[in-house]
Short mmCIF file of N, CA and C and ligand atoms in Angstrom, two decimals:
data_model
loop_
_atom_site.label_atom_id
_atom_site.label_comp_id
_atom_site.label_asym_id
_atom_site.label_seq_id
_atom_site.Cartn_x
_atom_site.Cartn_y
_atom_site.Cartn_z
N MET S 56 0.87 -1.20 0.00
CA MET S 56 0.00 0.00 0.00
C MET S 56 0.90 1.24 0.00
N GLU S 57 0.66 2.09 -0.97
CA GLU S 57 1.44 3.32 -1.12
C GLU S 57 1.29 4.21 0.11
N ASN S 58 2.36 4.89 0.47
CA ASN S 58 2.30 5.85 1.57
C ASN S 58 1.95 5.26 2.92
N CYS S 59 2.17 3.95 3.09
CA CYS S 59 1.95 3.33 4.40
C CYS S 59 3.32 3.06 5.00
N VAL S 60 3.59 3.66 6.16
CA VAL S 60 4.92 3.56 6.76
C VAL S 60 5.26 2.11 7.10
N PHE S 61 4.28 1.32 7.54
CA PHE S 61 4.60 -0.06 7.91
C PHE S 61 4.82 -0.92 6.66
N CYS S 62 4.07 -0.67 5.58
CA CYS S 62 4.36 -1.38 4.32
C CYS S 62 5.77 -1.06 3.86
N LYS S 63 6.19 0.20 4.05
CA LYS S 63 7.55 0.59 3.62
C LYS S 63 8.61 -0.08 4.48
N ILE S 64 8.34 -0.27 5.77
CA ILE S 64 9.29 -1.00 6.63
C ILE S 64 9.35 -2.46 6.18
N ILE S 65 8.18 -3.05 5.89
CA ILE S 65 8.13 -4.46 5.47
C ILE S 65 8.89 -4.66 4.14
N SER S 66 8.76 -3.69 3.23
CA SER S 66 9.43 -3.83 1.92
C SER S 66 10.91 -3.45 2.00
N GLY S 67 11.34 -2.84 3.12
CA GLY S 67 12.73 -2.43 3.27
C GLY S 67 13.00 -1.01 2.79
N GLU S 68 11.96 -0.34 2.27
CA GLU S 68 12.13 1.04 1.79
C GLU S 68 12.48 1.97 2.95
N ILE S 69 11.89 1.72 4.12
CA ILE S 69 12.28 2.44 5.35
C ILE S 69 13.01 1.45 6.23
N LYS S 70 14.20 1.86 6.69
CA LYS S 70 15.03 0.98 7.52
C LYS S 70 14.44 0.86 8.92
N SER S 71 14.41 -0.36 9.45
CA SER S 71 14.03 -0.58 10.83
C SER S 71 14.81 -1.79 11.32
N ASN S 72 14.93 -1.90 12.62
CA ASN S 72 15.67 -3.03 13.20
C ASN S 72 14.70 -4.21 13.38
N ILE S 73 14.46 -4.92 12.28
CA ILE S 73 13.49 -6.03 12.34
C ILE S 73 14.09 -7.18 13.16
N VAL S 74 13.38 -7.56 14.23
CA VAL S 74 13.91 -8.59 15.13
C VAL S 74 13.28 -9.95 14.86
N TYR S 75 12.21 -9.99 14.06
CA TYR S 75 11.59 -11.26 13.68
C TYR S 75 10.87 -11.06 12.36
N ASP S 76 10.91 -12.10 11.52
CA ASP S 76 10.35 -11.99 10.17
C ASP S 76 9.92 -13.39 9.74
N ASP S 77 8.65 -13.59 9.41
CA ASP S 77 8.25 -14.85 8.78
C ASP S 77 7.24 -14.55 7.69
N GLU S 78 6.56 -15.59 7.17
CA GLU S 78 5.67 -15.37 6.03
C GLU S 78 4.46 -14.51 6.40
N ASP S 79 4.09 -14.49 7.68
CA ASP S 79 2.90 -13.75 8.10
C ASP S 79 3.17 -12.32 8.56
N PHE S 80 4.28 -12.12 9.27
CA PHE S 80 4.46 -10.84 9.95
C PHE S 80 5.90 -10.54 10.28
N VAL S 81 6.12 -9.27 10.67
CA VAL S 81 7.44 -8.86 11.16
C VAL S 81 7.26 -8.25 12.55
N ILE S 82 8.36 -8.22 13.30
CA ILE S 82 8.37 -7.51 14.59
C ILE S 82 9.55 -6.55 14.57
N PHE S 83 9.29 -5.29 14.94
CA PHE S 83 10.37 -4.31 15.05
C PHE S 83 10.06 -3.39 16.23
N PRO S 84 11.07 -2.68 16.77
CA PRO S 84 10.85 -1.81 17.91
C PRO S 84 10.02 -0.58 17.52
N ASP S 85 9.15 -0.15 18.43
CA ASP S 85 8.42 1.09 18.22
C ASP S 85 9.40 2.27 18.28
N LEU S 86 9.21 3.21 17.36
CA LEU S 86 10.07 4.40 17.25
C LEU S 86 9.99 5.27 18.51
N ASN S 87 8.83 5.26 19.16
CA ASN S 87 8.58 6.13 20.31
C ASN S 87 8.08 5.26 21.46
N PRO S 88 9.02 4.51 22.10
CA PRO S 88 8.60 3.46 23.04
C PRO S 88 7.84 3.99 24.26
N LYS S 89 6.77 3.30 24.62
CA LYS S 89 5.94 3.65 25.79
C LYS S 89 6.27 2.76 26.99
N ALA S 90 7.24 1.88 26.85
CA ALA S 90 7.72 1.02 27.94
C ALA S 90 9.16 0.66 27.62
N LYS S 91 9.87 0.07 28.62
CA LYS S 91 11.30 -0.27 28.39
C LYS S 91 11.47 -1.13 27.16
N LEU S 92 10.55 -2.07 26.97
CA LEU S 92 10.51 -2.84 25.72
C LEU S 92 9.19 -2.54 25.03
N HIS S 93 9.25 -2.10 23.81
CA HIS S 93 8.02 -1.80 23.06
C HIS S 93 8.27 -2.20 21.61
N TYR S 94 7.63 -3.30 21.23
CA TYR S 94 7.72 -3.80 19.85
C TYR S 94 6.37 -3.63 19.16
N LEU S 95 6.41 -3.67 17.84
CA LEU S 95 5.20 -3.74 17.05
C LEU S 95 5.25 -5.03 16.23
N ALA S 96 4.18 -5.83 16.35
CA ALA S 96 4.02 -7.03 15.52
C ALA S 96 3.07 -6.64 14.39
N VAL S 97 3.57 -6.72 13.15
CA VAL S 97 2.86 -6.13 12.02
C VAL S 97 2.65 -7.17 10.91
N PRO S 98 1.38 -7.50 10.60
CA PRO S 98 1.12 -8.42 9.49
C PRO S 98 1.69 -7.88 8.18
N LYS S 99 2.22 -8.77 7.33
CA LYS S 99 2.76 -8.31 6.04
C LYS S 99 1.66 -7.84 5.12
N LYS S 100 0.46 -8.40 5.29
CA LYS S 100 -0.67 -7.97 4.46
C LYS S 100 -1.21 -6.64 5.01
N HIS S 101 -1.40 -5.69 4.11
CA HIS S 101 -1.93 -4.39 4.54
C HIS S 101 -3.45 -4.45 4.73
N PHE S 102 -3.90 -4.22 5.95
CA PHE S 102 -5.30 -3.86 6.18
C PHE S 102 -5.32 -2.95 7.39
N ALA S 103 -6.28 -2.03 7.40
CA ALA S 103 -6.22 -0.93 8.36
C ALA S 103 -6.68 -1.33 9.75
N THR S 104 -7.79 -2.07 9.79
CA THR S 104 -8.39 -2.38 11.11
C THR S 104 -8.92 -3.82 11.10
N LEU S 105 -9.29 -4.29 12.27
CA LEU S 105 -9.87 -5.63 12.40
C LEU S 105 -11.14 -5.76 11.57
N ALA S 106 -11.85 -4.64 11.38
CA ALA S 106 -13.11 -4.67 10.63
C ALA S 106 -12.89 -5.05 9.17
N GLU S 107 -11.67 -4.91 8.67
CA GLU S 107 -11.39 -5.21 7.25
C GLU S 107 -10.92 -6.64 7.02
N MET S 108 -10.81 -7.42 8.11
CA MET S 108 -10.24 -8.76 7.96
C MET S 108 -11.26 -9.75 7.39
N ASP S 109 -10.78 -10.65 6.53
CA ASP S 109 -11.61 -11.78 6.14
C ASP S 109 -11.18 -13.00 6.98
N GLU S 110 -11.76 -14.17 6.68
CA GLU S 110 -11.51 -15.33 7.53
C GLU S 110 -10.03 -15.74 7.51
N ALA S 111 -9.40 -15.67 6.33
CA ALA S 111 -7.98 -16.04 6.22
C ALA S 111 -7.13 -15.06 7.05
N ASP S 112 -7.51 -13.80 7.04
CA ASP S 112 -6.77 -12.81 7.85
C ASP S 112 -6.89 -13.14 9.34
N SER S 113 -8.09 -13.58 9.76
CA SER S 113 -8.29 -13.94 11.17
C SER S 113 -7.39 -15.10 11.56
N MET S 114 -7.28 -16.09 10.66
CA MET S 114 -6.40 -17.25 10.94
C MET S 114 -4.95 -16.77 11.05
N MET S 115 -4.56 -15.87 10.15
CA MET S 115 -3.20 -15.34 10.16
C MET S 115 -2.94 -14.59 11.47
N LEU S 116 -3.92 -13.79 11.90
CA LEU S 116 -3.76 -13.05 13.16
C LEU S 116 -3.62 -14.03 14.33
N GLY S 117 -4.38 -15.13 14.28
CA GLY S 117 -4.26 -16.17 15.31
C GLY S 117 -2.86 -16.77 15.32
N ARG S 118 -2.30 -16.99 14.12
CA ARG S 118 -0.93 -17.55 14.07
C ARG S 118 0.06 -16.57 14.69
N ILE S 119 -0.13 -15.28 14.42
CA ILE S 119 0.77 -14.27 15.00
C ILE S 119 0.68 -14.33 16.53
N LEU S 120 -0.54 -14.35 17.05
CA LEU S 120 -0.71 -14.38 18.51
C LEU S 120 -0.06 -15.63 19.10
N GLY S 121 -0.16 -16.74 18.37
CA GLY S 121 0.44 -17.99 18.84
C GLY S 121 1.96 -17.96 18.81
N LYS S 122 2.54 -17.15 17.94
CA LYS S 122 3.99 -17.07 17.79
C LYS S 122 4.63 -16.20 18.87
N ILE S 123 3.90 -15.22 19.37
CA ILE S 123 4.50 -14.27 20.34
C ILE S 123 5.05 -15.00 21.58
N PRO S 124 4.29 -15.91 22.22
CA PRO S 124 4.89 -16.60 23.37
C PRO S 124 6.11 -17.45 23.02
N ILE S 125 6.16 -17.97 21.79
CA ILE S 125 7.32 -18.77 21.37
C ILE S 125 8.57 -17.88 21.27
N LEU S 126 8.35 -16.58 21.00
CA LEU S 126 9.47 -15.64 20.86
C LEU S 126 9.85 -14.99 22.19
N SER S 127 9.19 -15.42 23.27
CA SER S 127 9.34 -14.76 24.57
C SER S 127 10.81 -14.50 24.96
N SER S 128 11.65 -15.52 24.92
CA SER S 128 13.02 -15.30 25.41
C SER S 128 13.82 -14.45 24.41
N LYS S 129 13.55 -14.61 23.12
CA LYS S 129 14.25 -13.79 22.09
C LYS S 129 13.96 -12.31 22.29
N LEU S 130 12.72 -12.01 22.70
CA LEU S 130 12.30 -10.60 22.81
C LEU S 130 12.42 -10.05 24.24
N GLY S 131 12.76 -10.90 25.19
CA GLY S 131 12.88 -10.44 26.59
C GLY S 131 11.54 -10.28 27.28
N LEU S 132 10.61 -11.19 26.96
CA LEU S 132 9.24 -11.07 27.49
C LEU S 132 8.99 -12.03 28.66
N GLU S 133 10.08 -12.56 29.25
CA GLU S 133 9.91 -13.63 30.25
C GLU S 133 9.11 -13.18 31.47
N ASN S 134 9.12 -11.89 31.77
CA ASN S 134 8.37 -11.41 32.95
C ASN S 134 6.95 -10.99 32.59
N GLY S 135 6.53 -11.31 31.39
CA GLY S 135 5.17 -10.97 30.98
C GLY S 135 5.16 -9.78 30.04
N TYR S 136 4.02 -9.56 29.45
CA TYR S 136 3.90 -8.50 28.44
C TYR S 136 2.45 -8.14 28.27
N ARG S 137 2.25 -7.01 27.65
CA ARG S 137 0.89 -6.53 27.37
C ARG S 137 0.75 -6.33 25.87
N LEU S 138 -0.35 -6.84 25.30
CA LEU S 138 -0.64 -6.65 23.88
C LEU S 138 -1.76 -5.64 23.73
N ILE S 139 -1.58 -4.71 22.81
CA ILE S 139 -2.60 -3.67 22.57
C ILE S 139 -2.81 -3.53 21.06
N ILE S 140 -4.08 -3.48 20.64
CA ILE S 140 -4.40 -3.13 19.25
C ILE S 140 -5.32 -1.91 19.31
N ASN S 141 -4.82 -0.77 18.91
CA ASN S 141 -5.65 0.44 18.86
C ASN S 141 -6.48 0.40 17.57
N GLN S 142 -7.75 0.68 17.69
CA GLN S 142 -8.67 0.58 16.57
C GLN S 142 -9.44 1.86 16.34
N LYS S 143 -9.34 2.38 15.11
CA LYS S 143 -10.21 3.48 14.69
C LYS S 143 -11.60 2.91 14.41
N GLY S 144 -12.63 3.64 14.79
CA GLY S 144 -14.00 3.19 14.52
C GLY S 144 -14.58 3.85 13.29
N GLU S 145 -15.84 3.52 12.98
CA GLU S 145 -16.47 4.08 11.76
C GLU S 145 -16.68 5.58 11.89
N SER S 146 -16.90 6.05 13.12
CA SER S 146 -17.23 7.47 13.25
C SER S 146 -16.37 8.19 14.28
N GLY S 147 -15.28 7.56 14.69
CA GLY S 147 -14.41 8.24 15.65
C GLY S 147 -13.13 7.46 15.87
N ASN S 148 -12.22 8.02 16.67
CA ASN S 148 -10.92 7.37 16.91
C ASN S 148 -10.54 7.52 18.38
N ASP S 149 -11.43 7.01 19.27
CA ASP S 149 -11.19 7.12 20.72
C ASP S 149 -9.89 6.43 21.15
N ALA S 150 -9.49 5.37 20.44
CA ALA S 150 -8.27 4.64 20.82
C ALA S 150 -7.02 5.33 20.28
N GLY S 151 -7.20 6.29 19.38
CA GLY S 151 -6.06 7.06 18.85
C GLY S 151 -5.17 6.28 17.91
N GLN S 152 -5.76 5.38 17.11
CA GLN S 152 -4.93 4.67 16.11
C GLN S 152 -4.32 5.69 15.16
N GLU S 153 -2.98 5.65 15.05
CA GLU S 153 -2.27 6.62 14.20
C GLU S 153 -1.88 6.03 12.87
N VAL S 154 -1.41 4.80 12.89
CA VAL S 154 -0.95 4.16 11.65
C VAL S 154 -2.04 3.20 11.18
N MET S 155 -2.53 3.42 9.99
CA MET S 155 -3.68 2.66 9.48
C MET S 155 -3.22 1.39 8.76
N HIS S 156 -2.38 0.65 9.42
CA HIS S 156 -1.97 -0.70 9.01
C HIS S 156 -1.99 -1.49 10.30
N LEU S 157 -2.87 -2.48 10.38
CA LEU S 157 -3.09 -3.17 11.66
C LEU S 157 -1.77 -3.61 12.30
N HIS S 158 -1.64 -3.38 13.57
CA HIS S 158 -0.42 -3.77 14.29
C HIS S 158 -0.75 -4.05 15.74
N ILE S 159 0.07 -4.90 16.34
CA ILE S 159 -0.10 -5.27 17.75
C ILE S 159 1.08 -4.69 18.51
N HIS S 160 0.78 -3.83 19.49
CA HIS S 160 1.83 -3.32 20.37
C HIS S 160 2.17 -4.42 21.37
N ILE S 161 3.47 -4.64 21.58
CA ILE S 161 3.94 -5.56 22.63
C ILE S 161 4.74 -4.72 23.62
N LEU S 162 4.17 -4.55 24.82
CA LEU S 162 4.80 -3.72 25.85
C LEU S 162 5.32 -4.63 26.95
N ALA S 163 6.55 -4.40 27.41
CA ALA S 163 7.16 -5.28 28.40
C ALA S 163 8.40 -4.59 28.99
N GLY S 164 9.14 -5.37 29.82
CA GLY S 164 10.43 -4.91 30.31
C GLY S 164 10.37 -4.14 31.62
N GLU S 165 9.18 -3.89 32.12
CA GLU S 165 9.01 -3.19 33.39
C GLU S 165 7.58 -3.41 33.86
N ARG S 166 7.32 -3.07 35.13
CA ARG S 166 5.96 -3.18 35.66
C ARG S 166 5.10 -2.14 34.94
N LEU S 167 4.02 -2.59 34.32
CA LEU S 167 3.16 -1.69 33.55
C LEU S 167 1.94 -1.31 34.38
N GLU S 168 1.72 -0.02 34.54
CA GLU S 168 0.51 0.42 35.21
C GLU S 168 -0.60 0.46 34.16
N MET S 169 -1.84 0.46 34.57
CA MET S 169 -2.96 0.51 33.60
C MET S 169 -3.03 1.87 32.94
P1 AMP P 447 -1.08 3.39 16.92
O1 AMP P 447 -1.47 4.60 17.70
O2 AMP P 447 -1.58 2.11 17.55
O3 AMP P 447 -1.44 3.50 15.45
O4 AMP P 447 0.50 3.30 17.03
C1 AMP P 447 1.39 3.60 16.01
C2 AMP P 447 2.76 3.39 16.56
O5 AMP P 447 3.66 3.34 15.49
C3 AMP P 447 3.23 4.51 17.51
O6 AMP P 447 3.55 3.92 18.78
C4 AMP P 447 4.48 5.05 16.81
O7 AMP P 447 5.49 5.39 17.73
C5 AMP P 447 4.88 3.90 15.92
N1 AMP P 447 5.63 4.27 14.72
C6 AMP P 447 5.31 5.21 13.78
N2 AMP P 447 6.23 5.23 12.80
C7 AMP P 447 7.16 4.28 13.11
C8 AMP P 447 8.36 3.82 12.50
N3 AMP P 447 8.83 4.34 11.35
N4 AMP P 447 9.05 2.82 13.11
C9 AMP P 447 8.62 2.29 14.26
N5 AMP P 447 7.48 2.68 14.88
C10 AMP P 447 6.77 3.66 14.33
ZN1 ZN P 448 0.52 -0.93 5.10
#
């Protein structure tokens, strides 16, 4: 997708320190970390929100979620982690989704307050 920062990271057009890469998704550090460890798990397929997913996309998202615990020691998640997906709605953006390419925030590395 043209002009999508995460598509550009996936294609290599924008440099990022990709720490994991498979057929479904990549993981790289968030540019503006909100915790000591802050990664983004980003599907290679461009879609903006959960509302745009078809059944195959849902299966792919399930595979991503299943892979995160397997990567625990590689990513330093042994003390636990928090996953967040910010979602823009049809008529508002209360969650404040900024990048319109679905992504999962992985926050860890310290005690996280709500
Ligand atoms: P969200 O509000 O859920 O859309 O979050 C978007 C996240 O993407 C923010 O935490 C940004 O810091 C992060 N971000 C934006 N551009 C980049 C980039 N080039 N590399 C890494 N993270 C980015
Ligand atoms: Zn994209």
